[in-house]
Amino acid sequence: MPLCCKCDETGPSARLHACLHCIYMACWKGRHLHDHMEAAGHTFAMEMTTCNVFCLTCKDYVYDLDMERVLHSERDAPLSQIWRPLTLTHAPIIASQGLRGLRNMGSTCFMNAIIQSFIHNPLLRAHFLSDRHSSMLCPDKDKLCMGCEMDKLFSQNISHIPPPPSQFYCGDSKPYGPTSFLYAMWMAQKNMSGYAQQDAHEFFISVLNEVHIKCSGSRSHDTSDCRCIIHQVFSGVLQSELTCLKCGNVSAARDPILDISLDLKSPVKSAKKGKKKGGDDAAGKGDLAESSCSLIDCLER
């Protein structure tokens, strides 16, 4: 592990540089690199993480302009492409016995419940199965990207011939362990890391926020005009109204939401009345019928 020759500092935060004129290692953080180069009259040093060369005379790093142009063109190439749907004329028919099960990888049932809700959402399914966010074309494909993790759950990897099947729509009946999905969330949300039981609702909101950031490319808190798949599917406006009892004036406040908590009505059982042989009514002895509760009923409560 390289260390600063003056303060023994190490790690990415120290930004260690190796002097190209002598055997000396110094950190940028404490300006020990500048002190050494000015005292020794040395001009060039190499940054240990990126291998960029620093010039003391011009107070800047030396860049290869041709390499920078190639790098930017490769990085921006997927973003400049116009999305076109796949023009497949034939697809193999896969026998299906239902979706795959999910393994519990040690108190991860909260994550499995949320993944199942995503998998069964028809709008999310249509978005990712139509290749709107491809894990092969994403500029962050070599990093941890929650948009790519969602794509891997739904879509097929188009870089192989023949393409391997998606995780859930492949007809495989063996349980699947979403390890990469869990690891990506650990790295994105440090409070979610570890094998302790987590709150499913908190995990749900965290996943939505991370997928929104990757699919929209914005970390702005103003999401009123966001057209990413997350806000098209899950966003809404909650209107709260306050009525003055004296003047009758109504003031309304509107708050953006990604979820809403609904009260479920307790099941009401109605007993069919019958008669005993003696003619007396017998309440509660017949069949019990539970009243149904729809989403509209919950919203109107």
Coordinates of C-alpha atoms in Angstrom, one line a residue:
M1 CA 0.0 0.0 0.0
P2 CA 1.7 3.3 -1.1
L3 CA 2.0 5.9 1.6
C4 CA 2.9 9.6 1.6
C5 CA 6.6 10.0 2.6
K6 CA 5.8 12.9 4.9
C7 CA 2.5 12.1 6.7
D8 CA 1.9 8.4 5.9
E9 CA -1.5 9.3 4.4
T10 CA -3.0 6.7 2.1
G11 CA -6.2 5.9 0.3
P12 CA -8.2 7.6 -2.5
S13 CA -8.9 10.7 -0.4
A14 CA -5.1 11.5 -0.1
R15 CA -4.6 11.5 -3.9
L16 CA -1.1 10.2 -3.8
H17 CA 1.4 11.2 -6.5
A18 CA 4.7 9.6 -7.5
C19 CA 7.4 12.1 -8.4
L20 CA 8.8 11.3 -11.9
H21 CA 12.2 12.7 -11.1
C22 CA 13.0 10.8 -8.0
I23 CA 11.7 8.0 -5.7
Y24 CA 9.3 10.1 -3.6
M25 CA 5.6 9.6 -2.9
A26 CA 3.5 12.6 -1.7
C27 CA -0.1 13.4 -1.1
W28 CA -2.1 16.2 -2.8
K29 CA -4.4 16.6 0.2
G30 CA -1.7 18.0 2.5
R31 CA 0.1 19.9 -0.3
H32 CA 3.1 17.7 0.5
L33 CA 3.5 17.1 -3.2
H34 CA 3.8 20.8 -4.0
D35 CA 6.3 21.3 -1.1
H36 CA 8.6 18.5 -2.4
M37 CA 8.4 19.6 -6.1
E38 CA 9.1 23.3 -5.2
A39 CA 11.9 22.4 -2.9
A40 CA 13.6 19.9 -5.2
G41 CA 12.9 21.8 -8.4
H42 CA 11.0 18.9 -9.9
T43 CA 8.3 19.4 -12.5
F44 CA 6.3 16.2 -13.1
A45 CA 4.4 13.8 -10.9
M46 CA 2.0 11.0 -11.7
E47 CA -1.3 10.5 -9.9
M48 CA -1.5 7.0 -8.6
T49 CA -5.2 6.3 -9.2
T50 CA -5.7 7.7 -12.7
C51 CA -2.1 7.7 -13.9
N52 CA -2.5 11.3 -15.1
V53 CA 0.7 13.4 -15.2
F54 CA 0.8 16.7 -13.2
C55 CA 2.9 19.6 -14.3
L56 CA 4.0 22.0 -11.6
T57 CA 4.9 24.7 -14.1
C58 CA 1.4 25.0 -15.6
K59 CA -0.4 23.9 -12.4
D60 CA -2.5 21.4 -14.3
Y61 CA -2.6 17.8 -15.5
V62 CA -1.2 16.9 -18.9
Y63 CA -4.0 15.6 -21.1
D64 CA -3.8 13.7 -24.4
L65 CA -6.3 15.5 -26.5
D66 CA -6.7 12.7 -29.0
M67 CA -7.3 10.2 -26.2
E68 CA -9.8 12.5 -24.5
R69 CA -11.8 12.9 -27.8
V70 CA -11.9 9.1 -28.3
L71 CA -12.9 8.6 -24.6
H72 CA -15.8 11.1 -24.8
S73 CA -17.0 9.8 -28.2
E74 CA -17.1 6.2 -26.8
R75 CA -18.8 7.4 -23.6
D76 CA -21.5 9.5 -25.4
A77 CA -22.1 7.1 -28.3
P78 CA -25.0 5.2 -26.6
L79 CA -26.6 8.5 -25.5
S80 CA -26.6 9.8 -29.1
Q81 CA -28.3 6.7 -30.5
I82 CA -32.0 6.9 -31.3
W83 CA -34.0 4.2 -29.6
R84 CA -35.5 1.7 -32.0
P85 CA -37.5 -1.4 -31.0
L86 CA -36.0 -4.7 -31.8
T87 CA -37.2 -6.1 -35.2
L88 CA -37.2 -9.8 -34.4
T89 CA -39.2 -11.9 -36.8
H90 CA -39.0 -15.0 -34.8
A91 CA -38.5 -15.8 -31.2
P92 CA -38.3 -19.3 -29.6
I93 CA -41.3 -20.4 -27.7
I94 CA -40.5 -21.2 -24.1
A95 CA -42.7 -23.4 -22.0
S96 CA -43.8 -21.5 -18.9
Q97 CA -45.0 -22.8 -15.6
G98 CA -45.2 -19.4 -14.0
L99 CA -42.5 -17.0 -12.8
R100 CA -39.5 -18.2 -10.8
G101 CA -39.3 -18.2 -7.1
L102 CA -36.9 -16.0 -5.1
R103 CA -34.4 -17.3 -2.6
N104 CA -34.3 -15.8 0.8
M105 CA -30.6 -14.9 1.2
G106 CA -30.8 -14.3 4.9
S107 CA -33.6 -12.0 6.0
T108 CA -34.2 -10.6 2.5
C109 CA -37.9 -11.4 2.3
F110 CA -38.5 -7.6 2.4
M111 CA -36.6 -7.3 -0.9
N112 CA -38.2 -10.3 -2.5
A113 CA -41.7 -8.8 -1.8
I114 CA -40.7 -5.5 -3.6
I115 CA -39.0 -7.3 -6.5
Q116 CA -42.2 -9.4 -7.0
S117 CA -44.3 -6.2 -7.1
F118 CA -41.9 -4.8 -9.8
I119 CA -42.0 -7.9 -11.9
H120 CA -45.8 -8.0 -11.9
N121 CA -46.1 -4.3 -12.8
P122 CA -47.2 -4.2 -16.5
L123 CA -45.8 -0.7 -17.2
L124 CA -42.4 -1.6 -15.8
R125 CA -42.4 -4.8 -17.7
A126 CA -43.2 -3.2 -21.0
H127 CA -40.6 -0.5 -20.4
F128 CA -37.7 -2.9 -19.8
L129 CA -38.7 -5.7 -22.1
S130 CA -38.9 -3.1 -25.0
D131 CA -35.2 -2.3 -24.3
R132 CA -35.8 1.3 -23.2
H133 CA -32.9 1.0 -20.7
S134 CA -30.4 -1.6 -21.9
S135 CA -27.7 -2.8 -19.5
M136 CA -25.4 -3.3 -22.5
L137 CA -25.8 0.3 -23.8
C138 CA -25.9 2.1 -20.5
P139 CA -22.9 4.5 -20.0
D140 CA -22.7 3.3 -16.4
K141 CA -22.7 -0.4 -17.3
D142 CA -19.3 -1.0 -15.8
K143 CA -20.5 0.6 -12.6
L144 CA -23.3 -0.2 -10.2
C145 CA -26.5 1.0 -11.8
M146 CA -29.9 0.2 -10.4
G147 CA -31.5 0.8 -13.8
C148 CA -29.3 -1.9 -15.3
E149 CA -30.2 -4.2 -12.4
M150 CA -33.9 -3.7 -13.1
D151 CA -33.2 -4.4 -16.8
K152 CA -31.4 -7.7 -15.9
L153 CA -34.5 -8.8 -14.0
F154 CA -36.7 -8.4 -17.1
S155 CA -34.7 -8.3 -20.3
Q156 CA -32.3 -10.5 -22.3
N157 CA -28.7 -9.8 -22.7
I158 CA -28.3 -8.9 -26.4
S159 CA -24.5 -9.2 -26.5
H160 CA -24.5 -13.0 -26.8
I161 CA -25.7 -15.2 -29.6
P162 CA -27.9 -16.9 -28.7
P163 CA -28.9 -14.6 -26.0
P164 CA -29.2 -16.0 -22.5
P165 CA -32.7 -15.7 -21.0
S166 CA -33.9 -13.1 -18.6
Q167 CA -34.0 -13.9 -14.9
F168 CA -37.8 -14.2 -14.6
Y169 CA -39.2 -14.7 -18.2
C170 CA -37.1 -17.7 -19.1
G171 CA -39.3 -20.7 -18.1
D172 CA -36.7 -21.8 -15.5
S173 CA -38.4 -23.1 -12.4
K174 CA -35.3 -23.0 -10.2
P175 CA -35.4 -20.3 -7.5
Y176 CA -33.4 -17.2 -8.3
G177 CA -31.2 -15.3 -5.8
P178 CA -31.0 -11.6 -6.7
T179 CA -27.5 -11.1 -5.3
S180 CA -26.4 -8.4 -7.7
F181 CA -29.6 -6.4 -7.1
L182 CA -29.0 -6.6 -3.4
Y183 CA -25.3 -5.7 -3.7
A184 CA -26.1 -2.7 -5.9
M185 CA -28.6 -1.4 -3.3
W186 CA -26.0 -1.9 -0.6
M187 CA -23.5 0.3 -2.5
A188 CA -26.1 2.9 -3.4
Q189 CA -27.8 3.1 0.1
K190 CA -25.3 2.4 2.9
N191 CA -28.1 2.3 5.5
M192 CA -29.5 -0.8 3.6
S193 CA -26.3 -2.8 3.7
G194 CA -26.0 -5.9 5.8
Y195 CA -28.1 -8.9 6.4
A196 CA -30.4 -7.4 9.0
Q197 CA -34.1 -7.3 8.3
Q198 CA -35.1 -4.0 6.7
D199 CA -38.4 -2.1 6.2
A200 CA -40.0 -3.1 2.9
H201 CA -41.5 0.3 2.3
E202 CA -38.2 2.1 3.0
F203 CA -36.5 -0.3 0.5
F204 CA -39.2 0.3 -2.1
I205 CA -38.7 4.1 -1.9
S206 CA -34.9 3.7 -2.0
V207 CA -35.1 1.6 -5.2
L208 CA -37.4 4.0 -6.9
N209 CA -35.0 6.9 -6.1
E210 CA -32.0 5.1 -7.4
V211 CA -33.7 3.9 -10.6
H212 CA -35.0 7.5 -11.1
I213 CA -31.4 8.9 -10.8
K214 CA -30.0 6.4 -13.3
C215 CA -32.9 6.6 -15.8
S216 CA -33.2 10.4 -15.7
G217 CA -29.6 11.3 -15.1
S218 CA -30.7 13.9 -12.6
R219 CA -30.3 14.2 -8.8
S220 CA -32.5 17.2 -8.6
H221 CA -35.2 17.3 -5.9
D222 CA -37.5 19.0 -8.4
T223 CA -39.2 16.1 -10.2
S224 CA -42.4 17.9 -11.2
D225 CA -41.5 17.6 -14.9
C226 CA -39.5 14.3 -14.8
R227 CA -40.5 11.9 -17.5
C228 CA -38.5 8.9 -16.4
I229 CA -40.2 5.5 -16.1
I230 CA -40.4 5.8 -12.3
H231 CA -42.3 9.0 -12.2
Q232 CA -44.5 8.0 -15.1
V233 CA -45.6 4.9 -13.2
F234 CA -45.5 5.8 -9.5
S235 CA -45.7 9.6 -9.1
G236 CA -48.8 11.5 -8.2
V237 CA -50.0 14.6 -6.3
L238 CA -51.6 14.4 -2.9
Q239 CA -54.0 17.3 -2.3
S240 CA -54.8 18.3 1.3
E241 CA -57.7 20.7 1.9
L242 CA -58.3 22.8 5.0
T243 CA -61.6 24.5 5.5
C244 CA -62.1 27.4 7.8
L245 CA -65.2 26.9 10.0
K246 CA -65.8 30.7 10.3
C247 CA -65.6 31.9 6.7
G248 CA -65.8 28.7 4.8
N249 CA -62.6 29.4 2.9
V250 CA -60.8 26.4 1.6
S251 CA -57.0 26.3 1.3
A252 CA -55.4 23.5 -0.6
A253 CA -51.8 22.2 -0.6
R254 CA -50.5 19.8 -3.2
D255 CA -47.5 17.6 -2.4
P256 CA -45.7 15.2 -4.9
I257 CA -45.8 11.6 -3.8
L258 CA -44.3 8.3 -5.0
D259 CA -46.6 6.2 -2.8
I260 CA -49.7 6.5 -0.7
S261 CA -50.8 4.6 2.4
L262 CA -54.3 3.3 2.3
D263 CA -56.5 1.9 5.0
L264 CA -57.9 -1.6 4.3
K265 CA -61.4 -2.1 5.5
S266 CA -61.8 -4.9 7.9
P267 CA -63.6 -7.9 6.3
V268 CA -67.3 -7.8 7.2
K269 CA -68.9 -11.2 7.3
S270 CA -72.6 -11.4 6.7
A271 CA -74.5 -14.5 7.9
K272 CA -77.3 -16.0 5.9
K273 CA -80.3 -16.5 8.0
G274 CA -82.0 -19.9 8.0
K275 CA -84.7 -21.5 10.0
K276 CA -84.5 -24.4 12.4
K277 CA -86.9 -27.3 12.2
G278 CA -88.9 -25.7 15.0
G279 CA -89.3 -22.5 12.9
D280 CA -86.9 -20.3 14.9
D281 CA -84.4 -18.1 13.0
A282 CA -80.8 -19.3 13.3
A283 CA -78.5 -16.3 12.7
G284 CA -74.9 -17.1 12.1
K285 CA -75.4 -20.7 11.3
G286 CA -75.5 -20.3 7.6
D287 CA -72.7 -19.6 5.0
L288 CA -70.5 -16.6 5.7
A289 CA -69.9 -14.2 2.8
E290 CA -67.0 -11.7 3.0
S291 CA -67.5 -8.3 1.5
S292 CA -64.9 -7.3 -1.2
C293 CA -62.7 -4.2 -0.9
S294 CA -61.5 -2.7 -4.2
L295 CA -58.7 -0.1 -4.7
I296 CA -61.4 2.6 -5.5
D297 CA -63.0 1.8 -2.1
C298 CA -59.7 2.4 -0.3
L299 CA -59.0 5.6 -2.1
E300 CA -62.5 7.0 -1.3
R301 CA -62.2 6.2 2.4

